[in-house]
Amino acid sequence: MTSPDGAVLCACIGAGLLYGLLGSITHLRRQSLRGDVLAHAAWPGVLVAFAITGERSPLVLALGAFVFSVGFGLVITWLERLFPRLKGDGAPALLLSGSFALGSVLWSLMQRHLEGLGQAGLKSFLLGQAAAVQWLDAWTLLGVFSAAGLFVFFLRRDIAGILFDRDQAFLLGQPVLAVEWVLDLLLALGVVCGLQVVGMVVLSALLVALPLAAMPHTSRFGTFVLLSTLLGALVGLITPWMVILLESTFGHPGRGVPTGPIFVLLATLVAMASLFGPRIFSGPRTDTSGIQP
Amino acid sequence: MNPFSGLFEITVIGALCAIGCGLAGPILLLRRRVLLGDAVSHSVLAGIAIAFWIHPVVHSPWLRLGAALSGCCAAWAATRLTGVLRGRADAALGLVFPLFFSLGALILSIKASNTHLDVDQVLSGNLECSWLERFRFEGMDLGPKAAWNMLVIVLALLMTGWIWWRDLQIYLFDPQQGLILGRPMAFLEILVVVATTSVIVFSFDAMGPILLVALLAGPGICGWFFTRQLVPFLLVSVIAGLLSVLTGVGLAGTMDLNLAGSIGLAAFALALGTLLLAPDHGVIFRVLQAKRARIRFVARLLVVHIRQHEIRGDHARENSLEGLCDHLNLSEKDVLAGASWLHERSLADWQNQILASTAIGELFAKSLAEGQEL
């Protein structure tokens, strides 16, 4: 059995680590679908960046995507605060459809007005191309992970306080708005960096599945985040080997097994096993509301 | 063929989809599950892939059946999982839809990678081409198939709603109460899942996932913020859906834009406008209300304050405009607004640049100071 490509392996582990970490926090903030919405919001951002600069380099496109993701994330937060009945799904759904409709309209405008607009560079930016992963992608994911990891590690007390009792955190004088703002930025950064490597669906699946896998086994905030991150790394480690195993079983020459779906299936399997299987650690059965700071 | 017939039929299809989504959107909004639209439209890929695996023909009704079945399965699984996760509908949806989508993508890539079933094409449904597939009966052309499908769905939806109207209301607003009353809430849950999923699957087939979510969320939000009862809610939502389809088609026609995108943008703009203008919850209403509350507060403060100085006897010096601004730490504008509030209710008046309370104002101030509302 051949061993997997080093870059692919590192990118998978990086994605697992990053989305395990970010996912555990978005899960506790009750924003599980935020990643999916931000990924959709990147589409008009990519188009605007291309229309303004006329360049196709990943950095420029990623910058546009990042600006739009952060902007739409802010609008969602603002709408949810202003209209509590839209919390959780109304506001995200509205912004998801709005941003993608904006993207489609921009796309049809650009197809008419800009010469030589090939579909290749821009569309693949959104859908991800796991087969063509390079070392740069892997290092980007690992870099974003270490930045997010350091932030969460050093501010773990503040973050835990804010996540579990926001009003209390305000009273204690913790920097609530600043921390929430940085967490939003980190999520948008993680989404935009992963978009090119793993794609929209894999990214939103990992953001949801990994914290759900960690959730039933612990009632401590720190353990929860750590477990979610480590499970992400584990799934990321197994995925490339699994792909090779499947390819040697089902594959034909020139027809590979895609990495993304395997990643999603494994992560969902781990989550399902945790939710419905026996507890690993002893102790009472816990749920989201059982996790304490 | 008449060149306008295509556009007309597209508008009819869009309008029927808007009616279906306008009926389903409020139900999903009230159950906090609008993103089910996005989730189900990704999940149909699993059914399509399995149907294609069993019966590899690109344009067969089996694909549609598979899509509908797997959409229903995903919606049902998400509903059950929401119970396991103690009400976290977002997490349940987020776990289920990538699973179905990935399953579909995997099966397609292993079993069908050299056919023309393009994932991208399946998922981005095309309103511009939806009228091309005709419904023929004994050689007669009876119009586009998508329109007939949606018409049947809408009629079935109205019928279902009419039969189970009471229980539906109880289910949407207070399912626990329904259980206590012994109403069949579990059945209603299945009914609502099947009904919303069939709307989603069939309108998704005609117009793609993004427009679908836009027509579920946008008009639904319009209805929610303008009404207080379920029937007007549904009506406003359907009307808003129709309005956004007509605007979108007009916009796309005049400026040659993507049809789904411009309808989606119209729905989005309509919803944002609602959030701005709606009574009770709208942004403008709330700003005005806050302003009124502030003036009312300042006026009450003023009347107690001037009455205090009148009793002490130093009102000639203290109750001038500058004195009041200085003492209460208020801007001149606020004091003047408060004074005119008092004047309108003949509680106080400006006399020689001094704010003096009237007889009623004295009583008002006394009752305020004693903590009684007048």
XYZ file of C-alpha atoms in Angstrom:
667
model
C 0.000 0.000 0.000
C 1.405 3.376 -0.988
C 1.539 6.154 1.570
C -0.415 9.368 0.956
C 1.073 12.557 -0.404
C 2.675 14.594 2.386
C 0.989 17.866 1.460
C -2.449 16.259 1.354
C -1.869 14.585 4.712
C -0.715 17.845 6.333
C -3.601 19.796 4.800
C -6.123 17.260 6.085
C -4.656 17.321 9.590
C -4.495 21.136 9.478
C -8.127 21.355 8.399
C -9.153 18.917 11.129
C -7.294 20.877 13.817
C -8.545 24.272 12.619
C -12.191 23.349 12.213
C -12.223 21.286 15.390
C -11.065 24.357 17.308
C -13.257 26.914 15.559
C -16.214 24.515 15.505
C -16.164 23.952 19.253
C -16.484 27.686 19.802
C -19.133 28.309 17.128
C -21.069 25.372 18.568
C -21.112 26.923 22.024
C -22.096 30.281 20.503
C -25.057 28.481 18.871
C -23.842 29.435 15.403
C -23.297 25.986 13.915
C -24.348 27.033 10.411
C -22.356 30.286 10.442
C -19.469 28.617 8.592
C -21.730 27.579 5.719
C -23.199 31.077 5.443
C -19.768 32.749 5.481
C -18.574 30.364 2.777
C -21.508 31.392 0.584
C -20.824 35.060 1.301
C -17.309 34.640 -0.090
C -18.658 34.206 -3.649
C -19.595 37.867 -4.322
C -16.364 38.839 -2.539
C -14.288 36.796 -4.977
C -16.130 38.350 -7.923
C -15.762 41.916 -6.647
C -12.048 41.389 -5.970
C -11.604 40.081 -9.503
C -13.660 42.906 -11.023
C -11.664 45.603 -9.218
C -8.139 44.263 -9.683
C -8.553 42.061 -12.743
C -6.158 39.625 -11.132
C -6.665 35.958 -10.564
C -4.051 35.333 -7.885
C -5.396 33.400 -4.879
C -4.224 36.091 -2.461
C -6.307 38.857 -4.050
C -9.366 36.648 -4.361
C -8.966 35.443 -0.785
C -8.768 39.057 0.403
C -12.040 39.898 -1.331
C -13.664 36.772 0.059
C -12.383 37.600 3.542
C -13.738 41.163 3.467
C -17.172 39.989 2.345
C -17.279 37.110 4.834
C -16.422 39.412 7.713
C -18.942 41.994 6.492
C -21.783 39.506 6.140
C -20.873 37.947 9.498
C -21.160 41.366 11.123
C -24.519 42.014 9.461
C -25.834 38.665 10.731
C -24.674 39.404 14.280
C -26.247 42.849 14.088
C -29.559 41.541 12.712
C -29.708 38.830 15.371
C -29.142 41.367 18.119
C -31.744 43.731 16.691
C -34.387 41.116 15.875
C -34.271 38.223 18.344
C -36.869 36.232 16.422
C -34.447 35.895 13.493
C -31.768 34.388 15.738
C -30.191 31.125 14.649
C -31.841 30.635 11.291
C -33.837 33.603 9.971
C -30.931 36.011 9.722
C -28.387 33.450 8.409
C -30.857 32.178 5.794
C -31.650 35.701 4.635
C -27.992 36.660 4.322
C -27.045 33.326 2.718
C -29.588 33.747 -0.060
C -28.898 37.474 -0.365
C -25.158 37.059 -0.719
C -25.426 34.252 -3.228
C -28.055 36.086 -5.265
C -25.709 39.087 -5.313
C -22.966 36.743 -6.515
C -25.097 35.365 -9.351
C -26.132 38.833 -10.504
C -22.531 40.074 -10.405
C -21.449 36.976 -12.305
C -23.964 37.588 -15.106
C -22.943 41.268 -15.247
C -19.256 40.417 -15.413
C -19.741 37.823 -18.101
C -21.112 40.564 -20.327
C -18.701 43.366 -19.520
C -15.343 41.731 -18.890
C -13.424 40.137 -21.689
C -11.769 36.751 -21.385
C -13.509 35.685 -18.208
C -12.861 31.987 -17.930
C -14.883 30.112 -15.394
C -11.920 28.063 -14.238
C -10.077 30.255 -11.757
C -13.052 31.664 -9.923
C -15.397 28.712 -9.558
C -12.735 26.304 -8.356
C -11.910 28.837 -5.683
C -15.261 28.063 -4.091
C -15.608 24.343 -4.649
C -12.153 23.361 -3.482
C -9.718 21.068 -5.244
C -8.371 18.571 -2.790
C -6.455 16.719 -5.497
C -4.295 19.743 -6.259
C -3.352 20.545 -2.660
C 0.107 22.021 -2.312
C 2.390 22.544 0.648
C 1.428 26.219 0.737
C -2.221 25.306 1.433
C -1.217 22.975 4.234
C 1.022 25.616 5.824
C -1.743 28.235 5.540
C -4.220 26.024 7.377
C -1.668 25.135 10.061
C -0.706 28.816 10.398
C -4.297 29.958 10.881
C -4.749 27.107 13.341
C -1.766 28.167 15.422
C -2.951 31.794 15.481
C -6.444 30.738 16.554
C -5.040 28.209 19.007
C -2.782 30.776 20.686
C -5.651 33.261 20.939
C -8.006 30.708 22.466
C -5.310 29.380 24.808
C -4.277 32.732 26.224
C -7.788 34.099 26.537
C -9.441 30.858 27.600
C -10.834 32.334 30.821
C -12.387 35.326 29.074
C -13.740 33.212 26.226
C -15.285 30.669 28.588
C -16.856 33.453 30.622
C -18.282 35.140 27.544
C -19.614 31.917 26.044
C -21.387 30.735 29.146
C -22.663 33.962 30.679
C -22.347 37.010 28.499
C -24.047 39.406 30.895
C -21.862 38.275 33.769
C -18.772 38.803 31.576
C -19.891 42.373 30.882
C -20.339 42.965 34.597
C -16.882 41.569 35.369
C -15.398 43.983 32.853
C -14.141 41.320 30.453
C -13.523 42.566 26.897
C -16.680 40.907 25.559
C -17.141 42.770 22.300
C -13.448 42.675 21.393
C -13.170 38.937 22.005
C -16.357 38.212 20.043
C -15.075 40.354 17.219
C -11.759 38.484 17.091
C -13.592 35.136 17.194
C -15.738 36.270 14.237
C -12.605 37.359 12.371
C -10.893 34.032 13.061
C -13.916 32.095 11.817
C -14.042 34.149 8.616
C -10.281 33.695 8.147
C -10.553 29.950 8.697
C -13.453 29.670 6.268
C -11.734 31.669 3.530
C -8.455 29.751 3.860
C -10.193 26.381 3.847
C -12.492 27.264 0.973
C -9.804 26.793 -1.656
C -8.418 23.621 -0.103
C -11.315 21.564 1.230
C -14.391 23.324 -0.157
C -17.629 24.632 1.231
C -19.408 21.420 2.176
C -16.463 19.725 3.911
C -15.723 22.847 5.887
C -19.249 23.314 7.170
C -19.500 19.591 7.946
C -16.302 19.623 10.028
C -17.382 22.770 11.885
C -20.513 20.946 13.049
C -19.476 17.303 13.336
C -16.268 17.622 15.379
C -17.782 19.508 18.339
C -20.755 17.139 18.292
C -18.267 14.280 18.506
C -16.549 15.838 21.514
C -19.683 17.096 23.263
C -21.022 13.945 24.937
C -17.699 13.029 26.558
C -16.996 16.033 28.720
C -18.580 18.778 30.729
C -15.533 21.078 30.901
C -14.902 23.887 28.430
C -11.159 23.284 28.098
C -11.502 19.539 27.630
C -14.279 20.076 25.110
C -12.204 22.384 22.908
C -9.127 20.160 23.189
C -11.060 16.975 22.442
C -12.789 18.528 19.447
C -9.447 19.728 18.058
C -7.716 16.392 18.613
C -10.592 14.434 17.083
C -10.282 16.733 14.067
C -6.584 15.902 13.769
C -7.343 12.196 14.124
C -9.985 12.245 11.398
C -7.634 14.311 9.216
C -4.897 11.735 9.769
C -7.098 8.756 8.892
C -8.759 10.312 5.831
C -5.853 10.122 3.309
C -5.098 6.515 4.322
C -8.779 5.665 3.952
C -8.822 7.222 0.499
C -5.873 5.093 -0.561
C -7.480 1.985 0.883
C -10.717 2.670 -0.992
C -8.871 3.472 -4.180
C -7.056 0.164 -4.074
C -10.396 -1.580 -3.532
C -12.843 0.254 -5.814
C -10.719 2.579 -7.898
C -9.820 2.205 -11.524
C -6.907 3.940 -13.194
C -7.834 7.556 -13.893
C -10.831 7.464 -11.609
C -9.826 8.437 -8.075
C -11.831 8.429 -4.893
C -12.421 12.055 -3.837
C -10.949 13.106 -0.497
C -13.649 15.572 0.595
C -16.596 13.175 0.905
C -14.459 10.634 2.781
C -13.428 13.355 5.237
C -17.083 14.292 5.806
C -18.240 10.691 6.154
C -15.524 9.866 8.703
C -16.203 12.985 10.770
C -19.954 12.304 10.746
C -19.310 8.689 11.698
C -17.250 9.799 14.712
C -19.989 12.259 15.706
C -22.715 9.633 15.401
C -20.649 7.114 17.375
C -20.203 9.668 20.148
C -23.832 10.725 20.191
C -25.378 7.277 20.123
C -22.570 5.019 21.341
C -21.266 4.357 24.851
C -19.396 7.021 26.827
C -15.621 6.866 26.635
C -15.035 8.576 29.954
C -17.125 7.620 32.927
C -19.551 10.120 34.302
C -23.064 11.263 33.710
C -24.407 11.613 30.201
C -23.998 15.263 29.268
C -25.291 17.450 26.506
C -24.563 20.965 25.263
C -26.169 22.549 28.268
C -24.006 20.393 30.499
C -20.680 21.898 29.436
C -19.330 24.234 32.094
C -16.565 26.805 31.976
C -43.135 30.221 -31.359
C -43.950 33.497 -29.727
C -40.729 34.815 -28.117
C -42.684 36.119 -25.136
C -44.213 32.759 -24.302
C -40.966 31.586 -22.677
C -40.795 34.579 -20.394
C -44.482 34.300 -19.582
C -44.170 30.640 -18.686
C -41.063 31.294 -16.617
C -43.006 33.937 -14.716
C -45.860 31.501 -14.133
C -43.472 28.833 -12.863
C -41.731 31.369 -10.634
C -45.068 32.617 -9.309
C -46.246 29.099 -8.474
C -42.945 28.393 -6.711
C -43.335 31.675 -4.831
C -46.810 30.626 -3.657
C -45.529 27.226 -2.508
C -42.518 28.754 -0.753
C -44.681 31.551 0.635
C -46.826 28.903 2.339
C -43.894 26.764 3.517
C -41.626 29.662 4.596
C -43.746 30.854 7.547
C -44.071 27.290 8.847
C -40.302 26.813 8.709
C -39.667 30.247 10.246
C -41.997 29.518 13.145
C -40.305 26.141 13.711
C -36.882 27.896 13.392
C -35.835 25.723 10.473
C -35.602 27.928 7.371
C -32.157 26.611 6.560
C -33.879 23.276 5.948
C -34.319 24.646 2.429
C -30.568 24.813 1.909
C -30.015 21.487 3.673
C -32.644 19.529 1.748
C -31.529 20.893 -1.584
C -28.002 19.627 -0.886
C -29.287 16.310 0.436
C -31.148 15.361 -2.734
C -27.790 14.522 -4.298
C -27.702 11.236 -2.348
C -31.048 10.133 -3.751
C -30.126 11.188 -7.257
C -26.855 9.276 -7.054
C -28.450 6.095 -5.719
C -31.252 6.255 -8.302
C -28.653 6.780 -11.010
C -26.602 3.879 -9.700
C -29.617 1.554 -9.920
C -31.001 2.899 -13.183
C -28.327 4.805 -15.122
C -30.398 7.099 -17.377
C -29.932 10.845 -17.053
C -33.518 12.014 -17.615
C -35.637 9.509 -15.769
C -38.426 10.071 -13.249
C -36.534 7.756 -10.895
C -33.959 10.461 -10.307
C -36.695 12.843 -9.187
C -38.243 10.182 -6.970
C -34.855 9.438 -5.429
C -34.298 13.139 -4.863
C -37.657 13.548 -3.139
C -37.117 10.467 -0.981
C -33.633 11.413 0.155
C -34.793 14.995 0.811
C -37.552 13.618 3.050
C -35.086 11.261 4.769
C -32.684 14.134 5.464
C -35.436 16.379 6.816
C -36.769 13.591 9.001
C -33.273 12.691 10.261
C -32.597 16.344 11.076
C -35.880 16.572 12.983
C -35.116 13.455 15.034
C -31.545 14.600 15.654
C -32.824 17.956 16.886
C -34.524 16.044 19.675
C -31.321 14.175 20.551
C -29.368 17.444 20.583
C -31.967 19.146 22.809
C -33.324 21.616 20.323
C -30.119 22.460 18.462
C -31.776 22.491 15.027
C -28.768 24.264 13.479
C -26.332 21.569 14.573
C -28.697 18.801 13.432
C -29.052 20.317 9.964
C -25.324 20.962 9.761
C -24.573 17.327 10.540
C -27.137 15.787 8.196
C -26.846 17.705 4.954
C -23.078 17.302 4.323
C -23.478 13.595 5.089
C -26.117 13.116 2.385
C -24.282 15.379 -0.033
C -20.970 13.573 0.453
C -22.611 10.193 0.128
C -24.064 11.317 -3.192
C -20.802 12.805 -4.416
C -18.906 9.650 -3.447
C -21.323 7.297 -5.210
C -21.332 9.468 -8.308
C -17.541 9.674 -8.457
C -17.101 5.916 -8.023
C -19.976 4.682 -10.152
C -20.759 7.411 -12.638
C -17.767 9.644 -13.167
C -17.721 9.175 -16.946
C -21.351 10.077 -17.583
C -22.871 13.475 -18.104
C -24.553 13.816 -14.745
C -22.768 16.940 -13.615
C -23.002 17.705 -9.879
C -22.835 21.390 -10.588
C -25.761 21.164 -12.978
C -27.858 19.135 -10.564
C -27.349 21.655 -7.805
C -27.741 24.931 -9.599
C -31.196 24.312 -11.220
C -31.949 26.733 -13.974
C -35.099 28.830 -14.054
C -34.366 30.037 -17.576
C -34.645 26.478 -18.880
C -37.383 25.216 -16.598
C -40.122 25.756 -19.185
C -38.409 23.628 -21.835
C -39.613 20.350 -20.375
C -43.226 20.105 -21.578
C -46.189 18.215 -20.232
C -47.809 16.338 -23.114
C -51.077 14.463 -23.064
C -52.131 12.546 -26.183
C -49.931 14.724 -28.314
C -51.266 17.993 -26.936
C -48.830 20.485 -25.414
C -50.309 21.480 -22.074
C -47.557 23.795 -20.869
C -44.359 23.300 -18.853
C -44.122 20.295 -16.570
C -42.628 22.297 -13.704
C -45.723 24.523 -13.556
C -48.043 21.504 -13.327
C -45.872 19.952 -10.624
C -45.920 23.107 -8.553
C -49.660 23.566 -9.076
C -50.336 20.084 -7.724
C -48.028 20.703 -4.757
C -49.668 24.037 -3.929
C -53.169 22.546 -4.121
C -52.120 19.588 -1.951
C -50.574 22.021 0.531
C -53.734 24.131 0.746
C -55.863 21.006 1.116
C -53.652 19.613 3.905
C -53.643 22.936 5.675
C -57.432 23.178 5.425
C -58.002 19.675 6.830
C -55.590 19.966 9.767
C -55.865 23.726 10.331
C -56.548 23.664 14.105
C -53.863 21.116 14.881
C -51.418 22.889 12.608
C -51.862 26.125 14.527
C -51.352 24.374 17.858
C -48.301 22.536 16.496
C -46.701 25.741 15.223
C -47.227 27.891 18.289
C -47.328 25.512 21.249
C -46.647 21.819 20.576
C -46.424 21.028 24.293
C -49.924 22.353 24.796
C -51.018 20.166 21.877
C -49.579 17.075 23.585
C -51.440 17.921 26.793
C -54.652 18.370 24.813
C -54.113 14.968 23.247
C -53.707 16.268 19.700
C -51.603 14.140 17.301
C -48.435 16.226 17.448
C -46.122 13.435 16.244
C -48.291 13.010 13.162
C -48.311 16.771 12.569
C -44.520 16.764 12.754
C -44.295 14.140 10.022
C -46.941 15.958 7.998
C -45.090 19.269 8.213
C -41.767 17.629 7.318
C -43.263 15.881 4.281
C -45.172 18.972 3.134
C -42.260 21.409 3.439
C -39.816 18.929 1.936
C -42.019 18.291 -1.095
C -42.327 22.039 -1.695
C -38.555 22.372 -1.344
C -37.719 19.438 -3.632
C -40.079 20.436 -6.425
C -39.381 24.158 -6.415
C -35.664 23.408 -6.091
C -35.993 21.328 -9.234
C -37.305 24.359 -11.077
C -35.150 27.117 -9.677
C -32.128 25.920 -7.730
C -31.196 26.058 -4.044
C -30.278 29.704 -3.649
C -33.483 31.135 -5.052
C -35.348 28.564 -2.995
C -33.843 29.756 0.295
C -34.412 33.354 -0.781
C -38.105 32.722 -1.476
C -38.528 30.802 1.794
C -36.798 33.314 4.053
C -37.425 36.721 2.458
C -41.219 36.695 2.009
C -41.624 34.748 5.247
C -39.810 37.495 7.143
C -42.024 40.119 5.447
C -45.130 38.297 6.653
C -43.773 37.734 10.133
C -43.015 41.364 10.839
C -46.206 42.833 9.405
C -48.837 40.566 10.955
C -49.907 38.973 14.206
C -52.028 36.041 13.045
C -51.313 32.959 10.977
C -53.709 33.602 8.052
C -52.535 37.178 7.366
C -48.955 35.933 7.913
C -49.361 33.343 5.128
C -51.168 35.813 2.878
C -48.576 38.580 3.202
C -45.801 36.034 2.719
C -47.374 34.721 -0.522
C -47.964 38.259 -1.800
C -44.378 39.255 -0.984
C -43.143 36.155 -2.816
C -45.187 37.004 -5.907
C -43.986 40.593 -5.741
C -40.339 39.561 -5.616
C -40.778 37.161 -8.542
C -42.423 39.865 -10.673
C -39.795 42.464 -9.709
C -37.009 40.002 -10.306
C -38.293 38.951 -13.720
C -38.759 42.591 -14.704
C -35.270 43.468 -13.504
C -33.668 40.512 -15.249
C -35.603 41.294 -18.437
C -34.658 44.973 -18.620
C -31.032 44.660 -17.525
C -30.277 41.178 -18.872
C -29.236 39.710 -15.541
C -29.272 36.222 -14.109
C -32.932 35.427 -13.415
C -32.521 33.486 -10.159
C -30.062 36.059 -8.856
C -32.303 39.039 -9.517
C -35.383 37.365 -8.007
C -33.273 36.449 -4.975
C -32.016 40.018 -4.682
C -35.580 41.342 -4.951
C -36.697 39.038 -2.123
C -33.654 40.061 -0.080
C -34.351 43.769 -0.619
C -38.017 43.276 0.279
C -37.047 41.574 3.548
C -34.500 44.280 4.421
C -37.132 46.937 3.676
C -39.529 45.122 5.988
C -36.969 45.029 8.789
C -36.551 48.778 8.329
C -40.199 49.786 8.064
C -42.230 47.189 9.962
C -44.516 48.351 12.759
C -43.570 47.428 16.354
C -40.242 45.758 15.520
C -38.906 47.771 12.567
C -35.763 49.854 12.949
C -37.413 53.185 12.138
C -40.324 52.520 14.471
C -37.965 51.630 17.295
C -35.835 54.757 16.790
C -38.922 56.962 16.883
C -40.205 55.132 19.920
C -36.923 55.604 21.758
C -37.012 59.309 20.938
C -40.569 59.645 22.249
C -39.676 57.767 25.428
C -36.714 60.083 26.002
C -38.803 63.227 25.581
C -41.454 61.840 27.918
C -38.806 61.090 30.515
C -37.232 64.545 30.233
C -40.655 66.191 30.542
C -41.462 64.285 33.730
C -38.075 65.179 35.147
C -38.653 68.839 34.271
C -42.071 69.144 35.850
C -40.915 67.657 39.150
C -37.815 69.834 39.118
C -39.593 73.125 38.434
C -42.279 72.328 41.003
C -39.536 71.767 43.589
C -38.066 75.222 42.941
C -41.497 76.824 42.933
C -42.128 75.415 46.391
C -38.736 76.662 47.564
C -39.415 80.032 45.967
C -36.225 80.360 43.884
C -37.969 79.533 40.605
C -37.331 82.956 39.091
C -33.618 82.190 39.045
C -33.535 78.405 38.644
C -36.291 77.652 36.136
C -34.846 79.577 33.226
C -33.670 77.645 30.173
C -29.985 77.922 31.158
C -30.666 76.984 34.751
C -32.568 73.858 33.759
C -29.936 72.798 31.237
C -27.246 73.311 33.823
C -28.955 71.575 36.715
C -30.331 68.546 34.923
C -27.293 68.196 32.688
C -29.466 68.240 29.558
C -29.009 69.895 26.187
C -31.120 72.923 25.262
C -32.884 70.873 22.603
C -33.987 68.254 25.104
C -35.279 70.835 27.566
C -37.244 72.645 24.847
C -38.708 69.349 23.594
C -39.672 68.353 27.126
C -41.210 71.758 27.755
C -43.304 71.555 24.615
C -44.442 68.057 25.682
C -45.611 69.633 28.947
C -47.156 72.553 27.117
C -49.185 70.291 24.814
C -50.720 68.663 27.885
C -51.106 72.069 29.632
C -48.903 70.954 32.518
C -46.396 73.823 32.266
C -45.770 76.925 30.258
C -43.044 79.462 29.468
C -43.776 82.739 31.263
C -41.159 85.490 30.868
C -38.454 82.976 29.904
C -39.287 80.929 32.978
C -40.925 77.515 32.905
C -43.899 77.644 35.268
C -46.174 74.766 36.123
C -49.933 75.079 35.821
C -52.450 73.861 38.376
C -52.691 70.444 36.728
C -48.905 70.395 36.455
C -48.660 70.849 40.206
C -50.867 67.843 40.778
C -48.942 65.852 38.149
C -45.605 66.669 39.767
C -46.935 65.812 43.200
C -48.186 62.417 42.095
C -44.931 61.701 40.228
C -42.894 62.648 43.282
C -45.044 60.345 45.404
C -44.473 57.546 42.944
C -47.982 57.407 41.563
C -48.773 57.296 37.895
C -51.295 59.860 36.762
